[in-house]
Structure formats: C-alpha cells, structure tokens
Amino acid sequence: MTDSISMLKAILDPEFIKECDTDSANVIGFFLPDTYEVYWDITPEKFVRRMLSEYKKFWSDEKIAKAEALGITPKQATIICSIAEEETQNRAERGVVARLYLNRLNIGMPLQADPTVKFAVGDFSIRRVLNSHLEKDSPYNTYKVAGLPPGPIRIVEKSTINSLLNSKPHNYLYMCAKEDFSGTHNFATNLSAHLQNAARYHAALDKYLKNKK
C-alpha cells in the first residue's frame, strides 16, 4: 500500500539505522531476499523492523561464530558477498569467489573488483571496465582504495552468505572467465597462471568475434 519514497525514508530513518547498529551505507544489508508473509497495509516503519527481526533470526550464533572463524563480521560478510554476486551469476561459484576476495583482504592485496567500480561510476550496464572508469574518485573504487568498500553494492541473497560461511579454504587470488563462455571461471593462485587463463579467454573471444563477422 505504501509508496517507494515512504519506504526509503523508513529505511534511512536515523532511529532505524541506530536500532540496526549500523550506518546508512550498510543498512540495506539488513534486507535479505526471501518470501515473507505480511499484510498489504503494513506501514513502512513496521516493515523495516520486521526485516530487522528476520535478519537477526538469520544471523544465528552459529553463523556469527562461522564469520568470526573467518576473521570477519556479518557486515563484512555481506559486503564481500555483494561483490561475489556481481562477479558471477553462477551460484555454485559464489562461495569460491567470495573466499577469493577474503584471501585478498587477508594479505592486504587490493580487491580490484570491477563491480565496485561500476557501483562507484553508477552504471552496472558497463560491459568492460576501462582505465577511465578506474580513475573514479570514490571509496567504492577498490582499484584506488584499499580494503572493503564502505557498504554492500547490492542486496545479498542468504544462499551467498551461507556459501561464504561454509566455503572450503583455498588459495585463489585471481579469476578469469572460462574460454568456453559457460559463464563460469578459471581460478588461479598466482599472476602467471592467471595471465595464461586470460590469454586463452581472449583468444577464444577474438575467434568468436571473427567468426561472427
């Protein structure tokens, strides 16, 4: 029944943000996609607090402990998973990708995540991130700013968070689209192997574009 402006005001209400013990950049992380039973005339204020209640149910003591074992907080897990979801549409890969960014974070390596640059620029339709995009002055540009961005770059699915929390350790630091255009990725632990993966992908892409003419 409510309108979008009223809902946005309720989400960004300072009192609600205080209840979440967060900030405006991270409050969207408290809204987890799922099927919820609510009445059509629920007020925005009651709805956002219902979402906060569901968020607290999801982040059980067990899940919080798993996050702590990875050296991160629920807020940090949400940010990492938001990047992983933008990196791959393949849900089976998202835990691996999220763990890859966690590996970079743990060794002090810049995340250099293209999705955060698209967020900084304000255009997720960008197909190829160019050097001009990388110059964007923004705390979300992980090519210029070390560590995690200030908040998630999209609303995150529960399954992605679970994939990170239950992910197996690996040493991957790099990823590149597979040359079979399956939408999945080749992963590498070092730059040399990554460049080989990238060369195969670009060769396949050049061949595809040539045959398409």
mmCIF file of C-alpha atoms in Angstrom:
data_model
loop_
_atom_site.group_PDB
_atom_site.id
_atom_site.type_symbol
_atom_site.label_atom_id
_atom_site.label_comp_id
_atom_site.label_asym_id
_atom_site.label_seq_id
_atom_site.Cartn_x
_atom_site.Cartn_y
_atom_site.Cartn_z
ATOM 1 C CA MET A 1 0.000 0.000 0.000
ATOM 2 C CA THR A 2 2.868 2.344 0.737
ATOM 3 C CA ASP A 3 4.875 4.275 -1.831
ATOM 4 C CA SER A 4 8.587 3.969 -2.552
ATOM 5 C CA ILE A 5 9.531 7.335 -1.049
ATOM 6 C CA SER A 6 7.892 6.491 2.281
ATOM 7 C CA MET A 7 9.689 3.129 2.285
ATOM 8 C CA LEU A 8 13.027 4.767 1.548
ATOM 9 C CA LYS A 9 12.501 7.272 4.343
ATOM 10 C CA ALA A 10 11.780 4.429 6.765
ATOM 11 C CA ILE A 11 14.930 2.564 5.708
ATOM 12 C CA LEU A 12 17.121 5.641 6.078
ATOM 13 C CA ASP A 13 15.459 6.872 9.260
ATOM 14 C CA PRO A 14 18.242 7.634 11.786
ATOM 15 C CA GLU A 15 16.368 5.858 14.555
ATOM 16 C CA PHE A 16 16.039 2.670 12.497
ATOM 17 C CA ILE A 17 19.694 2.816 11.484
ATOM 18 C CA LYS A 18 20.563 3.190 15.167
ATOM 19 C CA GLU A 19 18.447 0.114 16.007
ATOM 20 C CA CYS A 20 20.428 -1.813 13.394
ATOM 21 C CA ASP A 21 23.659 -0.595 14.974
ATOM 22 C CA THR A 22 24.938 0.311 11.527
ATOM 23 C CA ASP A 23 25.205 3.266 9.130
ATOM 24 C CA SER A 24 23.410 4.425 6.001
ATOM 25 C CA ALA A 25 25.905 2.662 3.713
ATOM 26 C CA ASN A 26 25.192 -0.734 5.312
ATOM 27 C CA VAL A 27 21.549 -0.585 6.350
ATOM 28 C CA ILE A 28 20.467 -2.188 3.046
ATOM 29 C CA GLY A 29 22.389 -5.283 4.141
ATOM 30 C CA PHE A 30 19.684 -5.921 6.735
ATOM 31 C CA PHE A 31 17.140 -6.678 3.992
ATOM 32 C CA LEU A 32 17.504 -10.331 2.998
ATOM 33 C CA PRO A 33 15.538 -11.563 -0.039
ATOM 34 C CA ASP A 34 13.042 -14.285 0.847
ATOM 35 C CA THR A 35 9.317 -14.964 0.974
ATOM 36 C CA TYR A 36 7.757 -13.194 3.949
ATOM 37 C CA GLU A 37 4.127 -13.125 4.999
ATOM 38 C CA VAL A 38 2.981 -9.559 5.627
ATOM 39 C CA TYR A 39 -0.315 -7.728 5.216
ATOM 40 C CA TRP A 40 -0.708 -5.316 2.326
ATOM 41 C CA ASP A 41 -1.388 -2.357 4.620
ATOM 42 C CA ILE A 42 1.722 -2.778 6.793
ATOM 43 C CA THR A 43 3.383 0.557 7.468
ATOM 44 C CA PRO A 44 6.942 1.178 6.247
ATOM 45 C CA GLU A 45 8.077 1.577 9.849
ATOM 46 C CA LYS A 46 6.699 -1.840 10.838
ATOM 47 C CA PHE A 47 8.017 -3.444 7.671
ATOM 48 C CA VAL A 48 11.624 -2.346 8.158
ATOM 49 C CA ARG A 49 11.581 -3.566 11.739
ATOM 50 C CA ARG A 50 10.166 -6.879 10.564
ATOM 51 C CA MET A 51 13.122 -7.145 8.202
ATOM 52 C CA LEU A 52 15.490 -6.364 11.063
ATOM 53 C CA SER A 53 13.877 -9.172 13.058
ATOM 54 C CA GLU A 54 14.316 -11.598 10.153
ATOM 55 C CA TYR A 55 17.944 -10.504 9.767
ATOM 56 C CA LYS A 56 18.621 -11.298 13.428
ATOM 57 C CA LYS A 57 16.994 -14.711 13.016
ATOM 58 C CA PHE A 58 19.205 -15.462 10.026
ATOM 59 C CA TRP A 59 22.400 -14.404 11.775
ATOM 60 C CA SER A 60 22.245 -17.066 14.459
ATOM 61 C CA ASP A 61 25.009 -17.566 16.992
ATOM 62 C CA GLU A 62 26.289 -20.410 14.809
ATOM 63 C CA LYS A 63 26.563 -18.191 11.732
ATOM 64 C CA ILE A 64 28.200 -15.393 13.689
ATOM 65 C CA ALA A 65 30.736 -17.905 15.002
ATOM 66 C CA LYS A 66 31.478 -19.061 11.453
ATOM 67 C CA ALA A 67 32.042 -15.480 10.371
ATOM 68 C CA GLU A 68 34.335 -14.877 13.334
ATOM 69 C CA ALA A 69 36.291 -18.006 12.392
ATOM 70 C CA LEU A 70 36.903 -16.368 9.002
ATOM 71 C CA GLY A 71 38.039 -13.194 10.738
ATOM 72 C CA ILE A 72 35.084 -11.102 9.593
ATOM 73 C CA THR A 73 31.857 -9.627 10.927
ATOM 74 C CA PRO A 74 28.366 -10.160 9.476
ATOM 75 C CA LYS A 75 28.613 -6.689 7.940
ATOM 76 C CA GLN A 76 31.894 -7.541 6.228
ATOM 77 C CA ALA A 77 30.499 -10.879 5.048
ATOM 78 C CA THR A 78 27.590 -9.055 3.432
ATOM 79 C CA ILE A 79 29.899 -6.623 1.638
ATOM 80 C CA ILE A 80 32.122 -9.423 0.323
ATOM 81 C CA CYS A 81 29.117 -11.458 -0.819
ATOM 82 C CA SER A 82 27.621 -8.462 -2.622
ATOM 83 C CA ILE A 83 30.774 -8.286 -4.731
ATOM 84 C CA ALA A 84 30.740 -12.041 -5.367
ATOM 85 C CA GLU A 85 27.135 -11.907 -6.597
ATOM 86 C CA GLU A 86 28.008 -9.197 -9.110
ATOM 87 C CA GLU A 87 31.083 -11.128 -10.244
ATOM 88 C CA THR A 88 29.271 -14.341 -11.150
ATOM 89 C CA GLN A 89 25.711 -15.376 -11.921
ATOM 90 C CA ASN A 90 26.707 -18.978 -11.198
ATOM 91 C CA ARG A 91 25.527 -19.630 -7.656
ATOM 92 C CA ALA A 92 27.794 -22.667 -7.322
ATOM 93 C CA GLU A 93 30.821 -20.380 -7.727
ATOM 94 C CA ARG A 94 29.835 -17.598 -5.381
ATOM 95 C CA GLY A 95 31.364 -19.141 -2.276
ATOM 96 C CA VAL A 96 34.668 -19.629 -4.102
ATOM 97 C CA VAL A 97 34.631 -16.061 -5.428
ATOM 98 C CA ALA A 98 33.744 -14.607 -2.034
ATOM 99 C CA ARG A 99 36.569 -16.584 -0.459
ATOM 100 C CA LEU A 100 38.928 -15.288 -3.162
ATOM 101 C CA TYR A 101 38.214 -11.711 -2.125
ATOM 102 C CA LEU A 102 38.611 -12.679 1.506
ATOM 103 C CA ASN A 103 42.042 -14.091 0.618
ATOM 104 C CA ARG A 104 42.994 -10.771 -0.984
ATOM 105 C CA LEU A 105 41.735 -8.890 2.037
ATOM 106 C CA ASN A 106 43.703 -11.070 4.438
ATOM 107 C CA ILE A 107 47.034 -10.489 2.702
ATOM 108 C CA GLY A 108 46.491 -6.781 2.195
ATOM 109 C CA MET A 109 46.089 -7.141 -1.561
ATOM 110 C CA PRO A 110 43.803 -4.575 -3.254
ATOM 111 C CA LEU A 111 40.441 -6.127 -4.059
ATOM 112 C CA GLN A 112 40.440 -4.576 -7.542
ATOM 113 C CA ALA A 113 36.859 -5.731 -8.035
ATOM 114 C CA ASP A 114 35.261 -4.451 -11.237
ATOM 115 C CA PRO A 115 31.710 -4.497 -9.758
ATOM 116 C CA THR A 116 32.710 -1.954 -7.127
ATOM 117 C CA VAL A 117 33.969 0.339 -9.886
ATOM 118 C CA LYS A 118 30.652 0.014 -11.714
ATOM 119 C CA PHE A 119 28.903 0.907 -8.449
ATOM 120 C CA ALA A 120 31.187 3.900 -7.969
ATOM 121 C CA VAL A 121 30.504 5.089 -11.507
ATOM 122 C CA GLY A 122 26.796 4.391 -11.070
ATOM 123 C CA ASP A 123 26.411 2.179 -14.122
ATOM 124 C CA PHE A 124 26.079 -1.616 -13.855
ATOM 125 C CA SER A 125 25.430 -1.839 -17.590
ATOM 126 C CA ILE A 126 29.157 -1.346 -18.282
ATOM 127 C CA ARG A 127 30.382 -4.431 -20.156
ATOM 128 C CA ARG A 128 34.089 -3.646 -19.967
ATOM 129 C CA VAL A 129 35.732 -1.574 -17.240
ATOM 130 C CA LEU A 130 38.107 0.926 -18.836
ATOM 131 C CA ASN A 131 41.045 2.856 -17.433
ATOM 132 C CA SER A 132 38.864 5.959 -17.363
ATOM 133 C CA HIS A 133 36.466 4.161 -15.008
ATOM 134 C CA LEU A 134 39.330 3.115 -12.742
ATOM 135 C CA GLU A 135 40.165 6.789 -12.151
ATOM 136 C CA LYS A 136 36.821 7.416 -10.465
ATOM 137 C CA ASP A 137 37.394 9.060 -7.093
ATOM 138 C CA SER A 138 35.162 7.050 -4.759
ATOM 139 C CA PRO A 139 35.541 4.972 -1.581
ATOM 140 C CA TYR A 140 33.874 2.180 -3.577
ATOM 141 C CA ASN A 141 36.630 2.119 -6.194
ATOM 142 C CA THR A 142 38.655 -0.820 -4.901
ATOM 143 C CA TYR A 143 41.341 -0.186 -7.504
ATOM 144 C CA LYS A 144 42.208 3.076 -5.729
ATOM 145 C CA VAL A 145 41.098 2.412 -2.150
ATOM 146 C CA ALA A 146 42.460 -0.485 -0.081
ATOM 147 C CA GLY A 147 40.238 -2.836 1.874
ATOM 148 C CA LEU A 148 36.494 -3.326 1.655
ATOM 149 C CA PRO A 149 34.195 -0.641 0.284
ATOM 150 C CA PRO A 150 32.037 1.218 2.849
ATOM 151 C CA GLY A 151 28.987 -0.976 2.257
ATOM 152 C CA PRO A 152 27.401 -3.658 0.054
ATOM 153 C CA ILE A 153 26.890 -2.845 -3.618
ATOM 154 C CA ARG A 154 23.641 -4.811 -3.849
ATOM 155 C CA ILE A 155 21.102 -6.641 -1.713
ATOM 156 C CA VAL A 156 22.613 -10.037 -0.925
ATOM 157 C CA GLU A 157 20.958 -13.442 -1.055
ATOM 158 C CA LYS A 158 21.004 -15.667 2.018
ATOM 159 C CA SER A 159 22.437 -18.509 -0.050
ATOM 160 C CA THR A 160 25.505 -16.463 -0.967
ATOM 161 C CA ILE A 161 26.232 -15.625 2.658
ATOM 162 C CA ASN A 162 25.842 -19.289 3.547
ATOM 163 C CA SER A 163 28.173 -20.202 0.673
ATOM 164 C CA LEU A 164 30.887 -17.969 2.112
ATOM 165 C CA LEU A 165 30.396 -19.111 5.695
ATOM 166 C CA ASN A 166 30.541 -22.775 4.646
ATOM 167 C CA SER A 167 33.204 -22.381 1.959
ATOM 168 C CA LYS A 168 36.273 -24.575 1.878
ATOM 169 C CA PRO A 169 39.665 -22.856 2.233
ATOM 170 C CA HIS A 170 41.576 -22.235 -0.984
ATOM 171 C CA ASN A 171 44.499 -20.107 -2.109
ATOM 172 C CA TYR A 172 42.941 -18.500 -5.173
ATOM 173 C CA LEU A 173 43.695 -14.827 -5.731
ATOM 174 C CA TYR A 174 42.691 -14.431 -9.374
ATOM 175 C CA MET A 175 39.729 -15.318 -11.570
ATOM 176 C CA CYS A 176 39.040 -15.116 -15.289
ATOM 177 C CA ALA A 177 36.034 -16.062 -17.398
ATOM 178 C CA LYS A 178 36.394 -19.503 -18.967
ATOM 179 C CA GLU A 179 37.146 -19.682 -22.654
ATOM 180 C CA ASP A 180 34.072 -21.851 -23.271
ATOM 181 C CA PHE A 181 31.793 -18.873 -22.453
ATOM 182 C CA SER A 182 29.923 -21.006 -19.941
ATOM 183 C CA GLY A 183 29.639 -18.124 -17.512
ATOM 184 C CA THR A 184 31.973 -19.869 -15.091
ATOM 185 C CA HIS A 185 35.566 -19.008 -14.247
ATOM 186 C CA ASN A 186 39.110 -20.327 -14.154
ATOM 187 C CA PHE A 187 40.790 -19.602 -10.846
ATOM 188 C CA ALA A 188 44.493 -19.130 -10.162
ATOM 189 C CA THR A 189 46.748 -18.778 -7.156
ATOM 190 C CA ASN A 190 49.371 -16.648 -8.909
ATOM 191 C CA LEU A 191 49.602 -13.964 -11.571
ATOM 192 C CA SER A 192 51.435 -16.149 -14.087
ATOM 193 C CA ALA A 193 48.682 -18.773 -14.166
ATOM 194 C CA HIS A 194 46.057 -16.048 -14.277
ATOM 195 C CA LEU A 195 47.663 -14.456 -17.337
ATOM 196 C CA GLN A 196 47.615 -17.837 -19.079
ATOM 197 C CA ASN A 197 43.908 -18.195 -18.287
ATOM 198 C CA ALA A 198 43.290 -14.683 -19.558
ATOM 199 C CA ALA A 199 45.205 -15.366 -22.776
ATOM 200 C CA ARG A 200 43.051 -18.426 -23.505
ATOM 201 C CA TYR A 201 39.884 -16.465 -22.882
ATOM 202 C CA HIS A 202 40.896 -13.532 -25.079
ATOM 203 C CA ALA A 203 41.998 -15.900 -27.869
ATOM 204 C CA ALA A 204 38.619 -17.633 -27.764
ATOM 205 C CA LEU A 205 36.852 -14.281 -27.699
ATOM 206 C CA ASP A 206 38.813 -12.997 -30.699
ATOM 207 C CA LYS A 207 37.974 -16.177 -32.616
ATOM 208 C CA TYR A 208 34.309 -15.864 -31.736
ATOM 209 C CA LEU A 209 34.140 -12.244 -32.850
ATOM 210 C CA LYS A 210 36.000 -13.042 -36.084
ATOM 211 C CA ASN A 211 33.579 -15.858 -36.954
ATOM 212 C CA LYS A 212 30.637 -13.648 -36.150
ATOM 213 C CA LYS A 213 31.574 -11.106 -38.848
#
